[in-house]
Amino acid sequence: MNGAQAILRTLVAGGVEVCFTNPGTSEMHLVAEMDSVPAMRGVLCLFEGVATGAADGYARMAQRPASTLLHLGPGLGNGLANLHNARRAGTPMVNIIGDHATYHERFDAPLQSDIAAMAGTVSKWVGRALTAAQAGALTAEAVGCSLGPAAGDPAGSRIATLILPADVCWSPGASPGAVTPASPASADPDRAEAVAKLLGTQQNCLLLLGGDALLAPGLTAASRVAQATGARLLAEHAPARHERGAGIPHLDRLAYLGQAAAAQLAGTQHLILAGARAPVTFFAYPDSPSDLVPAGCTVHDLGNAATLAQLAELVAPRAKPVAAVDNQAGLPSGELTAQTAAAVLAALLPRHAIVVDEAITSGRFLAAATAGSPRHDWLSLTGGAIGQGMPVATGAAIACPDRPVLNLQADGSAMYTLQALWTQAREGLNVTTVIFHNASYAILGMELRRVGAAGGERSRALLDLPGLDFVHLARGMGVPATRAATADDLAAQLAGVLAEPGPHLIEAMVP
Amino acid sequence: MNGAQAILRTLVAGGVEVCFTNPGTSEMHLVAEMDSVPAMRGVLCLFEGVATGAADGYARMAQRPASTLLHLGPGLGNGLANLHNARRAGTPMVNIIGDHATYHERFDAPLQSDIAAMAGTVSKWVGRALTAAQAGALTAEAVGCSLGPAAGDPAGSRIATLILPADVCWSPGASPGAVTPASPASADPDRAEAVAKLLGTQQNCLLLLGGDALLAPGLTAASRVAQATGARLLAEHAPARHERGAGIPHLDRLAYLGQAAAAQLAGTQHLILAGARAPVTFFAYPDSPSDLVPAGCTVHDLGNAATLAQLAELVAPRAKPVAAVDNQAGLPSGELTAQTAAAVLAALLPRHAIVVDEAITSGRFLAAATAGSPRHDWLSLTGGAIGQGMPVATGAAIACPDRPVLNLQADGSAMYTLQALWTQAREGLNVTTVIFHNASYAILGMELRRVGAAGGERSRALLDLPGLDFVHLARGMGVPATRAATADDLAAQLAGVLAEPGPHLIEAMVP
């Protein structure tokens, strides 16, 4: 078999069954072999940032990697921002980057560039096959690497990137590689015991949860620990996936604004990290600390959800978790604002919804409003690179076809990877996008003040987004769309589209 | 003054008067200082790939660099594909990449990544300021570097990238730097004489022109050389800027398809490069050569347009150039095809138009059809990274507000950086976009066969683009749009919009 077929067979055997792609000439043999390996689902994206973001969203929900298939350095470049977010999310992913044939490289043809250097900025592992015989084994290594722990990269990347010259794909003599299955994450008894001892002897302890600790088992264990020891609980600022809603313990998330986060952490003498990193401000500000760990507070790294579960057995063997109660509020009426929009969404949030949140400033009321909504998953913008929401929603919908996906989306960031709507239409995905249309990069208006920059008329104009019409934009990609001018509009439209399959978009006009 | 003001003042003093930007928090001080340095024109782009492509288009026409202002690694990542194209175009450009404050770096906050590694893949020069005192001088060095020759980078990059931590921008103690002006490109008399001797003694010589040799003076010199010596002339496949039309010598361009290019070059015994590189195929194909230089042919590097002019003085002191005659054809009628669309465009092409060509397969009849149209500039996709056309058209329109810009655009590549339309609307730019809507990545259908890949129903479906509606998409960004179903529609609509200022889009439905 040729290299392309060996690669696809290796991926599928390793549990990687979706490939988000925008291919080019150098990837044509991999595209052609999708017919001979029907277990691989190819999903066309009209821009590589959609492909990488969709692979991220898929893996956050499926708990196994998707692959991407991208066209040389520029294709990878277009996907880098969402690979950055996926790296920060610790998302497993396998990128296949097509390249010129090995013998073509010396000619420095127009599309040639340093793919490995670019890939290195986001990847845990970068490989390059030189012969068809290597293709299967290297693909297996890439999959195995993405399935393994996020070791070796300070930001926790689980992204493996394999560069595949075209002749490696079209040459014969290849065979599938064998993927080493992932070992389940294991607990660290020493750390569990050390933290147990700490909680038994110290006051003013706070557990900061992140990563896999924000799924239901981790939340349950943390709630039991809190009940038994009096430790406080918080979730990291932007979790890759946070299970929430009625029936599971509720955790507030650490705030974006440094002052607010400092208030949440004030008085903590022992900060215990469970899958989270020590908190820092998102950006630096003049005369403001970057480090959010309170003065005099000691930081302890407990580790993953498995260790957290062990800690709960040690300190809270008989404690019961406190679950959020179902208190889904009624629908508001009248003016549409970020606050009433949040109330509408909370009131109508369907059971088992997947919420993809890139609402930025317009989303500031969402978390509190939905705390008592039916059980759902909340996927956040992990790396701060805007343009993640619509692709992540697309991938999450492919991972979970039976669950409704609700993408809460700011207008400015929607314009980054709007092409995701086309894939949602093409694949018939059950995604409802709510655009919070405030016609500005509102967060930057705030940040301009926070960094102490004066800014006059010309600079303020650079933060305005007049003239966008998301109803037209969505229809241009085959997604039915409506505009909501009042809270009542939003409620009626949202209730309507949630009852229908397939993608929809609602443009919510907010101040 | 603070670093931000010193940077803007240095740019403006160095002739860099436009900044295409999508800023974030770390760039707020630079944005704010746009009010204090009004000679700098900030142009907001809704995606960084638009900003970098616009800077490319601006510089191709203005013959001096624009700047970009981008937000950390992900902002740069989003701009990389069009930086790749600009690198291949030899376009001068100054990128300012905002970064976290120097003291914030050690916290590895969510948006942190290896900016320098990413920038290195496209830049001739990468710098990083560490103090406000350095900011002006480093900015001056970046501008000077972009003004200088494309030395040191095999692909000819003239891109300088300066990484600017936020505290460098907001701290006082800065002063503007002094930019070393560019020296005009000089001739190389030794090369001119060597080629003169060659042309005097050898038959079957071909001059392949690229770079600055494709502007009117180079074309005129080359035509004189051809008249005097019998040497044949060809233009490189994808020139950054090619002056064409009635009144200046016409050159055919080297074909995209290897077989066609080989036929153009067949029989050449001496290939003389004037601003061009030795021709190679765009991609590798099984059982097909990558190197397009005919067997037994010797390659000679003449160098730039100045040396070409000197060559003309040596071998053709009294020869007259042969200029293309004005033979603008009449309008076709009936069915709209790639061929009749080309005829419409050729018939209506306004004098001094700037044509930005990313029409891909639909553009195959354009070059021949427009050879006798009024004088115009033709800007090509230099690096093969699609999504260049609409941004380059945007930048070209800002560089030349008095000239009509005609962006001939394939549907698949239009979807990469469609956000450019918003900037065209916001800035009131005189850009007419014609989308060739064939609802597929048609070139990949061809390439699938050319690389010898079988491909069945599933793989073919991955190359289809059903369901796009560019009239809706354009209106969604404030650009008036119409759809043309016949050649007569296209002619009537194009004649109408060329007579009106501001941006327009025509969706030309072609098979």
Coordinates of N, CA, C and O in Angstrom, one line a residue, chain A residues 185-195 207-214 218 222 271-277 299-311:
Chain A
A185 N -4.9 8.2 33.3 CA -4.1 9.1 34.2 C -4.1 8.5 35.6 O -5.2 8.0 36.1
S186 N -3.0 8.4 36.2 CA -2.9 7.8 37.5 C -2.7 8.8 38.6 O -2.2 9.9 38.4
A187 N -3.1 8.4 39.8 CA -3.0 9.3 40.9 C -1.6 9.3 41.5 O -0.8 8.3 41.3
D188 N -1.3 10.3 42.2 CA 0.0 10.4 42.9 C -0.2 10.4 44.4 O -0.5 11.4 45.0
P189 N -0.1 9.2 45.0 CA -0.4 9.1 46.4 C 0.4 10.0 47.3 O -0.2 10.5 48.3
D190 N 1.6 10.2 47.0 CA 2.4 11.1 47.8 C 1.9 12.5 47.9 O 1.8 13.1 49.0
R191 N 1.5 13.0 46.7 CA 0.9 14.4 46.7 C -0.5 14.4 47.4 O -0.8 15.3 48.1
A192 N -1.3 13.4 47.2 CA -2.6 13.3 47.9 C -2.3 13.3 49.4 O -3.0 14.1 50.1
E193 N -1.4 12.6 49.9 CA -1.1 12.5 51.3 C -0.6 13.8 51.8 O -1.0 14.3 52.9
A194 N 0.3 14.4 51.1 CA 0.9 15.7 51.5 C -0.2 16.8 51.7 O -0.3 17.5 52.6
V195 N -1.1 16.8 50.7 CA -2.2 17.8 50.7 C -3.2 17.4 51.8 O -3.8 18.3 52.5
L207 N -8.7 25.3 46.9 CA -8.4 24.4 45.8 C -8.8 25.1 44.5 O -10.0 25.5 44.3
L208 N -7.8 25.3 43.6 CA -8.1 25.8 42.3 C -8.1 24.7 41.3 O -7.1 24.0 41.1
L209 N -9.2 24.5 40.7 CA -9.4 23.3 39.8 C -9.3 23.7 38.3 O -9.7 24.8 37.9
G210 N -8.6 22.9 37.6 CA -8.5 23.1 36.1 C -8.4 21.7 35.4 O -8.4 20.7 36.1
G211 N -8.3 21.8 34.1 CA -8.1 20.5 33.3 C -9.1 19.5 33.6 O -10.3 19.8 33.7
D212 N -8.7 18.2 33.8 CA -9.7 17.1 34.0 C -10.4 17.2 35.3 O -11.3 16.5 35.5
A213 N -9.9 18.0 36.2 CA -10.6 18.1 37.5 C -11.9 18.8 37.4 O -12.7 18.8 38.4
L214 N -12.2 19.5 36.3 CA -13.4 20.2 36.1 C -14.5 19.4 35.5 O -15.6 19.9 35.1
G218 N -14.1 15.0 39.2 CA -13.2 15.9 39.9 C -14.0 16.9 40.8 O -13.7 17.2 41.9
A222 N -13.9 17.3 44.8 CA -13.5 18.6 45.3 C -14.6 19.1 46.3 O -14.3 19.6 47.4
L271 N -2.7 27.7 48.5 CA -3.4 27.5 47.3 C -3.0 26.2 46.7 O -1.8 25.9 46.4
I272 N -4.0 25.3 46.5 CA -3.8 23.9 46.1 C -4.3 23.8 44.7 O -5.4 24.0 44.4
L273 N -3.3 23.4 43.8 CA -3.7 23.4 42.4 C -4.1 21.9 42.0 O -3.3 21.0 42.2
A274 N -5.3 21.8 41.4 CA -5.7 20.5 40.9 C -6.0 20.6 39.5 O -7.0 21.0 39.0
G275 N -5.0 20.3 38.7 CA -5.1 20.4 37.2 C -5.0 21.8 36.7 O -5.2 22.1 35.5
A276 N -4.8 22.8 37.6 CA -4.7 24.2 37.2 C -3.3 24.7 37.4 O -2.5 24.0 38.0
R277 N -3.0 25.8 36.9 CA -1.7 26.4 37.0 C -1.9 27.6 38.0 O -3.0 28.1 38.2
V299 N 1.9 27.9 47.5 CA 1.3 27.1 46.4 C 1.7 25.7 46.4 O 2.8 25.3 46.6
H300 N 0.7 24.8 46.3 CA 0.9 23.3 46.4 C 0.3 22.7 45.1 O -0.8 23.0 44.8
D301 N 1.1 21.9 44.4 CA 0.5 21.2 43.2 C 0.0 19.8 43.5 O 0.8 18.9 43.7
L302 N -1.3 19.7 43.6 CA -1.9 18.4 43.9 C -1.8 17.5 42.7 O -1.5 16.3 42.8
G303 N -2.1 18.1 41.5 CA -2.0 17.2 40.3 C -3.4 17.0 39.7 O -4.3 17.9 39.9
N304 N -3.6 15.9 39.1 CA -4.8 15.6 38.2 C -6.0 15.2 39.0 O -6.0 15.1 40.3
A305 N -7.1 14.9 38.3 CA -8.4 14.5 38.9 C -8.2 13.2 39.7 O -8.9 13.0 40.7
A306 N -7.4 12.3 39.2 CA -7.2 11.0 39.9 C -6.7 11.2 41.3 O -7.1 10.6 42.3
T307 N -5.7 12.1 41.4 CA -5.1 12.4 42.7 C -6.1 13.2 43.6 O -6.2 13.0 44.8
L308 N -6.9 14.0 42.9 CA -8.0 14.7 43.7 C -9.0 13.7 44.3 O -9.4 13.9 45.4
A309 N -9.3 12.7 43.5 CA -10.2 11.7 44.0 C -9.6 10.9 45.2 O -10.3 10.6 46.2
Q310 N -8.3 10.7 45.1 CA -7.6 10.0 46.2 C -7.6 10.9 47.4 O -7.8 10.4 48.6
L311 N -7.4 12.2 47.2 CA -7.4 13.1 48.3 C -8.8 13.1 49.0 O -8.9 13.1 50.3

